[in-house]
Amino acid sequence: MGKKSKNTDVNPDWSYSPAPESADHIQINKKNDLFIDGKFIPSKKGNYFETINPANEEKLADVAEADQSDVDKAVKAARTAYDKVWSKMDPAERGKYIYRIARLIQERAREFSVIESMDGGKPIRESRDIDIPLVSAHFFYYAGWADKLEYAFPGKKAVPVGVAAQIIPWNFPLLMAAWKIAPALATGNTVILKPAETTPLTAMKLAEIIQEADLPPGVVNIINGAGKTGRAMVEHPDVNKIAFTGSTDVGKLIMHSVAGTGKKYTLELGGKAANIIFEDAAIDQAVEGIIDGIFFNQGHVCCAGSRLFVQESVADTVISKLKDRMESLIVGDPLDKNTDIGAINSKMQLDKIKMYVDIGQKEGASIHQSSCRLPEKGYWYAPTIFTDVSQSHRIVQEEIFGPVLAIQTFRTVDEVITKANNTPYGLSGGVWTDKGAKIFQVSRAIRSGVLWANTFNKFDPTSPFGGYKESGMGREGGLEGLMPYVNLV
Ligand code: NDP
């Protein structure tokens, strides 16, 4: 059994002034239908499921559940729109529609931020300053490419792939919708998007914007449902391309299902990023980078820096500073502008985090948790650090997807490269050092799609993102993000 550190003596009722963002004038439709062929329509069977606010477990809305026949209808609408309108449209015209979507999202940014935080549990500061601005930035960026594909692929003609089925997760709901929809539209494809079951609401608001932007019917279809709906989309014979972000397990199922069909696919799956701190790093900045790396969005981040490697000579200092900083994090109401860590997205995810923390303790790791007081209703987890862990611990090898950091030490560059690469994943990583040469040495040797140097969790629409090994295949973002949506002739 692992040792439990004593929490420092901080008064949990410490005095900061709550600054809640008002949700009074936010309109959430109590009933959300499927968005197919430019219209909101009920599902064939008329089934609905609930989406709740994970911060208080209160119901927010009912959402229509699509079955096979609804998927058929959406694919048919997308196919007709592709054949008759979108693939034939002048690319500059397509670009104008995408610009319009970007601008409308900017105009309604506050509404989107509040709904994203209510439906998903993430702090308003993050949805307001990171998620939603990046959403419009993605649409702006890909709108720009629509009529410049000949420069993206010189000497080749980029032909759209056709109908894309896009399945997204719950950790960055609207941002993942933008990552998927924007490049697909810019290259002349039509789409059917399925948000995750626990976070459908901002995608349904996006459907309103798509209507408002007057996009031709069927170019974007948004349907909801569980894994079964996603599977029906993947297996549909008239779909040409699958874009999936989610768990490695479902990613593997998708690979099996598309094998031999000729469908194109991109998979953005899990991660277990190494954040590496060398003794010559600016320690205070590195500590902020570690905190951001693991606690951003409650750790529900595929590229979270969930494995920390600290050079032995500075380990005591870094760990002590980390514990102090962790203690100062504010956990609570996602709509409060002071909040650093919001609610865990679902009961299922909370149970998974608890299971892994239990495993960590049983495997002999030492646990350190913030003494913050957690709200009684809703799904919450205190920020947690594990020390005394080794490479074989499950909390080091497996993706937890929560605010839980596992810390190891190292002595040499070669040692940390070997340890960092000792994972089935390869999505992201971080290196903190004063020496440029060391940055290049480490970044060349770490097998991950993204490696940040002296920073962490920085995203930009111009920059490709994606993984190696069990973290998936294909890239989203940047010029590379156009490639999965075109055939070059
Ligand atoms: P899933 O992979 O199950 O969900 C991702 C999306 O795929 C959701 O829209 C989901 O629908 C859908 N889906 C589920 N099953 C299928 C299927 N057979 N075919 C097609 N689509 C399907 O992830 P979970 O939400 O279950 O999370 C489990 C774990 O996955 C997390 O704990 C985390 O470790 C990891 N994860 C990684 C993410 C990443 O960004 N890389 C994002 C989310 C999770 P529905 O929501 O209805 O189940």
XYZ file of C-alpha atoms and ligand atoms in Angstrom:
537
model
C 0.000 0.000 0.000
C 1.409 3.419 -0.886
C 2.094 6.237 1.539
C -0.320 9.145 1.685
C 1.282 12.551 2.193
C -0.191 14.913 4.745
C -2.028 17.722 3.099
C -0.751 21.148 3.962
C -2.836 23.140 6.358
C -4.774 25.395 4.031
C -8.185 26.697 4.961
C -10.507 25.349 2.268
C -12.826 28.321 2.719
C -10.080 30.692 1.684
C -11.282 34.013 0.595
C -11.484 34.740 -3.064
C -14.431 36.474 -4.608
C -16.477 34.190 -6.811
C -16.941 35.656 -10.287
C -19.534 33.460 -11.966
C -20.270 33.957 -15.630
C -24.012 34.405 -16.007
C -25.898 31.699 -17.831
C -29.248 33.510 -17.520
C -29.606 34.543 -21.117
C -28.119 31.404 -22.645
C -30.729 29.514 -24.620
C -30.430 25.775 -24.461
C -33.064 23.995 -26.496
C -34.819 21.556 -24.198
C -35.272 19.169 -27.103
C -32.565 18.738 -29.729
C -33.413 16.899 -32.920
C -31.152 15.560 -35.621
C -29.752 18.042 -38.115
C -30.108 16.382 -41.499
C -30.355 17.960 -44.940
C -30.431 21.462 -43.474
C -33.401 20.777 -41.159
C -33.922 19.727 -37.561
C -35.922 16.490 -37.626
C -36.863 13.901 -34.990
C -35.217 10.501 -35.144
C -37.176 7.734 -36.839
C -37.843 5.881 -33.598
C -38.400 9.071 -31.624
C -35.911 8.099 -28.902
C -34.172 10.778 -26.851
C -31.394 10.648 -24.264
C -30.506 13.193 -21.608
C -27.452 15.367 -21.409
C -26.603 16.687 -17.960
C -24.387 19.293 -16.363
C -21.592 17.271 -14.715
C -20.999 20.040 -12.168
C -24.420 19.560 -10.543
C -25.928 16.496 -12.244
C -28.912 18.549 -13.421
C -30.496 17.725 -16.723
C -29.809 20.276 -19.452
C -31.686 18.868 -22.433
C -32.982 15.878 -24.339
C -31.150 14.846 -27.464
C -32.483 12.705 -30.303
C -30.768 9.364 -30.739
C -30.047 8.340 -34.320
C -30.290 4.709 -35.362
C -29.304 2.964 -38.580
C -32.165 4.444 -40.615
C -31.316 7.972 -39.446
C -27.681 7.378 -40.365
C -28.857 6.210 -43.799
C -30.860 9.397 -44.167
C -27.902 11.586 -43.170
C -25.511 9.780 -45.528
C -28.021 10.123 -48.366
C -28.354 13.865 -47.728
C -24.575 14.247 -47.621
C -24.156 12.237 -50.823
C -26.750 14.287 -52.723
C -25.246 17.558 -51.509
C -21.791 16.317 -52.524
C -22.810 15.165 -56.008
C -25.107 18.021 -56.888
C -23.740 21.089 -55.119
C -20.664 21.141 -52.932
C -18.092 19.271 -55.008
C -19.119 21.301 -58.061
C -19.105 24.703 -56.394
C -16.399 27.232 -57.203
C -13.830 26.813 -54.387
C -13.828 30.551 -53.643
C -17.580 30.312 -53.000
C -17.054 27.382 -50.651
C -14.499 29.506 -48.830
C -17.058 32.276 -48.318
C -19.454 29.902 -46.561
C -16.682 28.724 -44.244
C -15.671 32.323 -43.456
C -19.301 33.008 -42.624
C -19.369 30.121 -40.154
C -16.154 31.434 -38.544
C -17.582 34.920 -38.145
C -20.895 33.710 -36.739
C -19.051 31.639 -34.142
C -17.034 34.695 -33.153
C -20.227 36.698 -32.756
C -21.769 34.078 -30.508
C -18.531 33.134 -28.742
C -19.788 33.873 -25.254
C -22.898 31.753 -25.681
C -20.810 28.869 -27.010
C -18.307 29.148 -24.144
C -20.981 29.042 -21.467
C -22.779 26.076 -23.024
C -19.479 24.213 -23.495
C -18.682 24.666 -19.807
C -22.190 23.702 -18.688
C -22.406 20.556 -20.798
C -18.816 19.367 -20.379
C -17.598 20.699 -17.012
C -14.563 22.622 -18.264
C -13.654 25.966 -16.660
C -15.156 28.961 -18.432
C -11.705 30.531 -18.638
C -10.624 27.661 -20.869
C -13.727 27.475 -23.039
C -13.781 31.279 -23.374
C -10.051 31.856 -23.993
C -8.942 28.640 -25.645
C -11.640 26.337 -27.068
C -13.986 28.784 -28.773
C -11.329 31.193 -30.151
C -9.549 28.162 -31.613
C -12.822 26.956 -33.135
C -13.286 30.142 -35.153
C -9.549 30.245 -35.928
C -9.830 26.773 -37.489
C -12.728 27.802 -39.697
C -10.911 31.010 -40.720
C -7.727 29.097 -41.472
C -9.331 26.422 -43.647
C -11.621 28.949 -45.345
C -8.388 30.485 -46.612
C -7.239 27.198 -48.154
C -10.490 26.533 -50.061
C -9.401 28.335 -53.245
C -5.652 27.753 -52.857
C -5.391 23.975 -53.006
C -3.209 24.193 -56.117
C -0.583 25.878 -53.911
C -0.995 23.309 -51.152
C -0.309 20.512 -53.637
C 1.776 22.002 -56.465
C 1.621 20.107 -59.742
C -1.315 17.999 -58.581
C -5.058 18.353 -58.680
C -6.746 17.871 -55.299
C -10.030 16.017 -55.748
C -12.413 15.710 -52.784
C -12.914 12.277 -51.297
C -16.709 12.412 -51.006
C -18.785 11.859 -47.859
C -16.957 11.977 -44.528
C -18.228 10.376 -41.299
C -16.739 12.239 -38.359
C -16.891 11.001 -34.775
C -15.698 13.209 -31.960
C -15.094 12.905 -28.196
C -16.265 14.846 -25.158
C -13.103 16.590 -24.016
C -13.045 19.446 -26.579
C -16.482 19.065 -28.166
C -16.794 22.105 -30.399
C -13.082 22.317 -31.100
C -13.028 18.720 -32.332
C -16.071 19.475 -34.491
C -14.135 22.385 -36.042
C -10.981 20.283 -36.540
C -13.093 17.799 -38.479
C -15.604 19.945 -40.381
C -13.418 22.872 -41.514
C -10.823 20.976 -43.617
C -13.493 18.642 -45.024
C -15.598 21.531 -46.316
C -12.619 23.487 -47.613
C -11.617 20.555 -49.806
C -15.128 19.997 -51.185
C -16.381 17.095 -49.064
C -19.699 16.817 -47.247
C -19.978 15.507 -43.687
C -21.990 13.671 -41.065
C -20.732 14.514 -37.586
C -21.498 12.661 -34.375
C -20.635 14.368 -31.082
C -20.023 12.320 -27.930
C -23.069 11.332 -25.918
C -22.174 13.483 -22.917
C -21.451 16.703 -24.833
C -23.829 17.204 -27.750
C -25.041 20.742 -27.087
C -22.462 23.013 -28.706
C -22.541 20.886 -31.852
C -26.311 21.411 -31.988
C -25.717 25.163 -31.656
C -23.213 24.858 -34.481
C -26.028 23.315 -36.547
C -27.999 26.537 -35.972
C -25.051 28.525 -37.278
C -24.764 26.285 -40.310
C -28.419 27.060 -41.053
C -27.841 30.762 -40.454
C -24.814 30.734 -42.774
C -27.166 29.339 -45.410
C -24.972 26.385 -46.243
C -26.607 24.260 -48.926
C -28.733 21.534 -47.249
C -26.913 18.256 -46.610
C -23.365 19.674 -46.716
C -23.115 19.367 -42.916
C -25.312 16.884 -41.039
C -25.072 16.504 -37.265
C -26.577 13.474 -35.567
C -26.346 12.205 -32.017
C -26.309 8.821 -30.404
C -24.118 6.311 -28.629
C -21.308 4.074 -29.869
C -23.832 2.124 -31.938
C -24.632 5.216 -33.994
C -20.909 5.807 -34.519
C -20.469 2.220 -35.656
C -23.328 2.553 -38.158
C -21.603 5.629 -39.603
C -18.244 3.871 -39.880
C -19.756 0.790 -41.514
C -21.981 2.664 -43.940
C -21.065 1.583 -47.501
C -21.603 5.043 -48.974
C -19.132 6.772 -46.663
C -15.700 7.469 -48.183
C -13.715 8.743 -45.250
C -13.752 8.265 -41.464
C -12.321 10.845 -39.103
C -12.267 9.660 -35.493
C -10.972 11.087 -32.233
C -11.396 8.996 -29.114
C -10.090 5.926 -27.358
C -7.478 3.562 -28.767
C -9.885 0.641 -28.261
C -12.551 2.146 -30.523
C -9.818 3.254 -32.952
C -8.776 -0.397 -33.317
C -12.384 -1.458 -33.943
C -12.635 1.171 -36.672
C -9.427 -0.078 -38.315
C -10.839 -3.602 -38.393
C -14.095 -2.401 -39.836
C -12.603 -0.312 -42.660
C -9.911 -2.815 -43.628
C -10.357 -3.765 -47.276
C -13.143 -1.262 -47.938
C -10.955 1.413 -49.526
C -12.292 4.025 -47.117
C -9.795 6.663 -46.065
C -9.409 7.165 -42.332
C -7.641 9.230 -39.700
C -7.499 8.196 -36.059
C -6.524 10.531 -33.245
C -6.394 8.334 -30.172
C -4.982 8.303 -26.665
C -1.670 9.432 -25.242
C 0.665 9.286 -22.262
C 2.970 12.216 -22.890
C 6.371 12.571 -21.259
C 7.094 16.029 -19.895
C 10.868 16.170 -19.365
C 12.477 18.704 -17.017
C 16.259 19.066 -17.161
C 18.265 20.571 -14.309
C 19.182 23.600 -16.457
C 15.518 24.507 -17.111
C 13.891 27.651 -15.769
C 12.304 25.777 -12.879
C 9.415 28.094 -12.020
C 8.297 28.249 -15.635
C 8.670 24.488 -15.927
C 6.462 24.003 -12.867
C 3.755 26.129 -14.514
C 4.173 24.046 -17.670
C 3.793 20.821 -15.702
C 0.646 22.131 -13.973
C -0.841 23.245 -17.276
C 0.282 20.019 -18.943
C -1.633 17.752 -16.578
C -4.429 19.818 -15.027
C -5.666 21.724 -18.111
C -9.249 20.592 -18.818
C -9.156 18.303 -15.721
C -6.530 16.216 -17.497
C -9.128 15.141 -20.084
C -6.586 15.804 -22.796
C -5.148 13.218 -25.167
C -1.829 15.091 -25.224
C -1.749 15.747 -21.432
C 1.721 15.653 -19.884
C 0.742 12.794 -17.596
C 4.239 11.321 -17.173
C 6.710 13.718 -15.626
C 10.442 13.017 -15.830
C 12.564 15.273 -13.607
C 16.348 15.243 -13.586
C 17.437 13.840 -10.228
C 19.436 16.885 -9.113
C 16.364 19.152 -9.198
C 13.692 16.587 -8.358
C 13.181 17.616 -4.723
C 12.842 21.285 -5.663
C 10.465 20.612 -8.549
C 8.262 18.217 -6.571
C 8.052 20.586 -3.614
C 7.108 23.519 -5.879
C 4.588 21.341 -7.689
C 2.867 20.368 -4.454
C 2.641 24.025 -3.418
C 1.275 25.049 -6.791
C -1.209 22.170 -6.851
C -2.501 23.280 -3.454
C -3.267 26.737 -4.856
C -5.427 25.472 -7.728
C -9.095 26.352 -7.438
C -11.379 23.406 -8.055
C -15.065 24.186 -8.442
C -17.844 25.805 -10.431
C -16.856 25.640 -14.118
C -18.707 28.906 -14.728
C -16.621 30.786 -12.143
C -13.861 32.782 -13.823
C -11.496 31.938 -10.938
C -11.797 28.213 -11.454
C -8.695 26.327 -12.547
C -10.130 22.823 -12.481
C -13.769 22.135 -13.299
C -15.945 19.043 -13.127
C -15.040 15.587 -14.388
C -17.009 15.043 -17.570
C -19.080 12.041 -16.503
C -19.612 9.540 -13.717
C -18.035 6.899 -15.936
C -14.859 8.938 -16.319
C -14.779 9.729 -12.590
C -15.004 6.011 -11.794
C -12.156 5.351 -14.206
C -9.937 7.964 -12.521
C -10.731 6.565 -9.073
C -9.953 3.062 -10.296
C -6.509 4.121 -11.535
C -5.676 6.050 -8.369
C -6.586 2.961 -6.395
C -4.366 0.840 -8.635
C -1.507 3.329 -8.167
C -1.740 3.067 -4.394
C -1.987 -0.716 -4.475
C 1.123 -0.829 -6.682
C 3.020 1.040 -3.962
C 3.200 4.601 -5.283
C 3.029 7.580 -2.912
C 0.015 9.785 -3.415
C -0.175 13.544 -2.861
C -3.500 15.305 -3.281
C -4.686 18.854 -2.960
C -6.649 19.491 0.218
C -9.262 21.433 -1.746
C -12.849 20.870 -0.715
C -14.877 19.268 -3.473
C -18.528 20.208 -4.094
C -20.985 17.589 -2.885
C -23.060 17.312 -6.048
C -21.556 16.595 -9.408
C -18.410 14.765 -10.478
C -15.153 16.038 -9.006
C -11.634 14.869 -8.459
C -8.848 16.596 -6.539
C -5.598 17.213 -8.420
C -3.271 14.320 -7.664
C 0.437 13.578 -7.946
C 2.094 10.187 -7.623
C 5.767 9.787 -6.729
C 7.724 6.551 -6.121
C 6.509 5.126 -9.397
C 8.371 3.080 -11.985
C 7.999 2.292 -15.656
C 6.047 -0.892 -14.950
C 3.300 0.833 -12.944
C -0.056 0.837 -14.703
C -0.512 4.517 -13.819
C 2.646 5.171 -15.869
C 1.689 3.000 -18.827
C -2.068 3.515 -19.221
C -4.047 6.620 -20.108
C -6.046 7.848 -17.094
C -7.550 10.947 -18.724
C -7.878 12.792 -15.452
C -5.960 15.181 -13.149
C -3.381 12.578 -12.120
C 0.373 12.979 -12.657
C 3.002 10.234 -12.259
C 6.525 11.487 -11.507
C 9.805 9.683 -12.175
C 13.390 10.875 -12.076
C 16.329 10.368 -14.433
C 20.061 11.094 -14.604
C 21.111 11.228 -18.265
C 19.666 12.316 -21.589
C 19.854 8.780 -22.978
C 18.078 7.368 -19.957
C 15.159 9.788 -20.209
C 14.785 9.245 -23.954
C 14.549 5.486 -23.402
C 12.045 5.926 -20.576
C 9.961 8.487 -22.453
C 9.703 6.221 -25.498
C 8.774 3.221 -23.382
C 5.041 3.532 -23.992
C 2.593 2.174 -26.542
C 1.569 5.785 -27.248
C 3.271 8.520 -29.258
C 1.118 11.624 -29.391
C 2.964 14.454 -27.648
C 5.686 15.416 -25.224
C 7.493 18.332 -23.635
C 11.100 19.229 -22.949
C 12.303 21.967 -20.609
C 15.927 23.064 -20.815
C 18.081 26.121 -21.278
C 20.083 24.407 -24.015
C 18.874 24.538 -27.603
C 21.073 21.583 -28.564
C 19.390 19.441 -25.941
C 15.961 20.426 -27.285
C 16.968 19.208 -30.746
C 18.587 16.039 -29.421
C 15.496 15.102 -27.384
C 12.889 16.159 -29.921
C 14.577 14.109 -32.652
C 14.669 11.038 -30.428
C 11.199 11.130 -28.881
C 8.688 9.254 -30.989
C 5.705 11.578 -30.718
C 3.668 13.613 -33.178
C 4.113 16.856 -31.253
C 6.914 17.914 -28.943
C 6.762 21.250 -27.163
C 9.944 22.949 -25.960
C 9.785 25.171 -22.872
C 6.015 25.294 -23.171
C 3.128 22.840 -23.277
C -0.369 22.439 -24.703
C 0.000 25.081 -27.375
C -2.396 24.708 -30.296
C -2.714 26.549 -33.548
C -4.757 25.782 -36.664
C -1.648 26.081 -38.851
C 0.160 23.363 -36.942
C -0.419 19.650 -37.669
C -1.410 17.408 -34.775
C -1.524 13.619 -34.588
C 0.229 10.539 -33.313
C 2.448 7.540 -33.828
C 1.949 3.992 -32.583
C -1.280 3.511 -30.588
C -1.930 7.252 -30.610
C -3.285 6.939 -34.109
C -2.524 7.930 -37.653
C -2.963 10.892 -39.939
C -2.667 14.556 -39.073
C -5.242 17.245 -38.367
C -4.452 20.938 -38.622
C -2.174 22.802 -40.981
C -1.592 21.943 -44.591
C -1.217 18.280 -43.580
C -4.806 18.393 -42.303
C -6.039 18.846 -45.878
C -4.474 15.607 -47.105
C -6.913 13.086 -45.564
C -9.745 14.850 -47.395
C -8.317 14.784 -50.913
C -7.115 12.398 -53.563
C -4.230 13.845 -55.563
C -4.367 13.247 -59.307
P -14.774 6.489 -27.028
O -13.642 6.181 -27.926
O -15.747 5.419 -26.705
O -15.637 7.713 -27.620
C -15.249 8.591 -28.641
C -16.377 8.757 -29.657
O -16.583 7.530 -30.357
C -17.730 9.098 -29.034
O -18.445 9.918 -29.917
C -18.362 7.738 -28.919
O -19.757 7.774 -28.776
C -17.932 7.100 -30.219
N -17.941 5.644 -30.245
C -17.987 4.764 -29.211
N -17.946 3.494 -29.653
C -17.882 3.549 -31.009
C -17.811 2.572 -32.048
N -17.775 1.272 -31.796
N -17.740 3.002 -33.338
C -17.735 4.306 -33.624
N -17.818 5.277 -32.681
C -17.877 4.910 -31.393
O -14.182 7.105 -25.715
P -14.901 7.187 -24.282
O -15.769 8.356 -24.281
O -15.531 5.869 -23.917
O -13.667 7.403 -23.329
C -12.889 6.272 -22.928
C -11.438 6.636 -22.856
O -10.967 7.014 -24.141
C -11.131 7.840 -21.986
O -11.047 7.487 -20.651
C -9.827 8.293 -22.563
O -8.785 7.534 -22.015
C -9.952 7.979 -24.032
N -10.345 9.162 -24.823
C -9.429 9.740 -25.611
C -9.744 10.891 -26.302
C -8.762 11.571 -27.166
O -8.903 12.768 -27.400
N -7.793 10.885 -27.714
C -11.049 11.518 -26.200
C -11.996 10.777 -25.396
C -11.623 9.653 -24.731
P -20.344 7.844 -27.271
O -19.895 9.100 -26.675
O -21.781 7.822 -27.436
O -19.817 6.632 -26.568
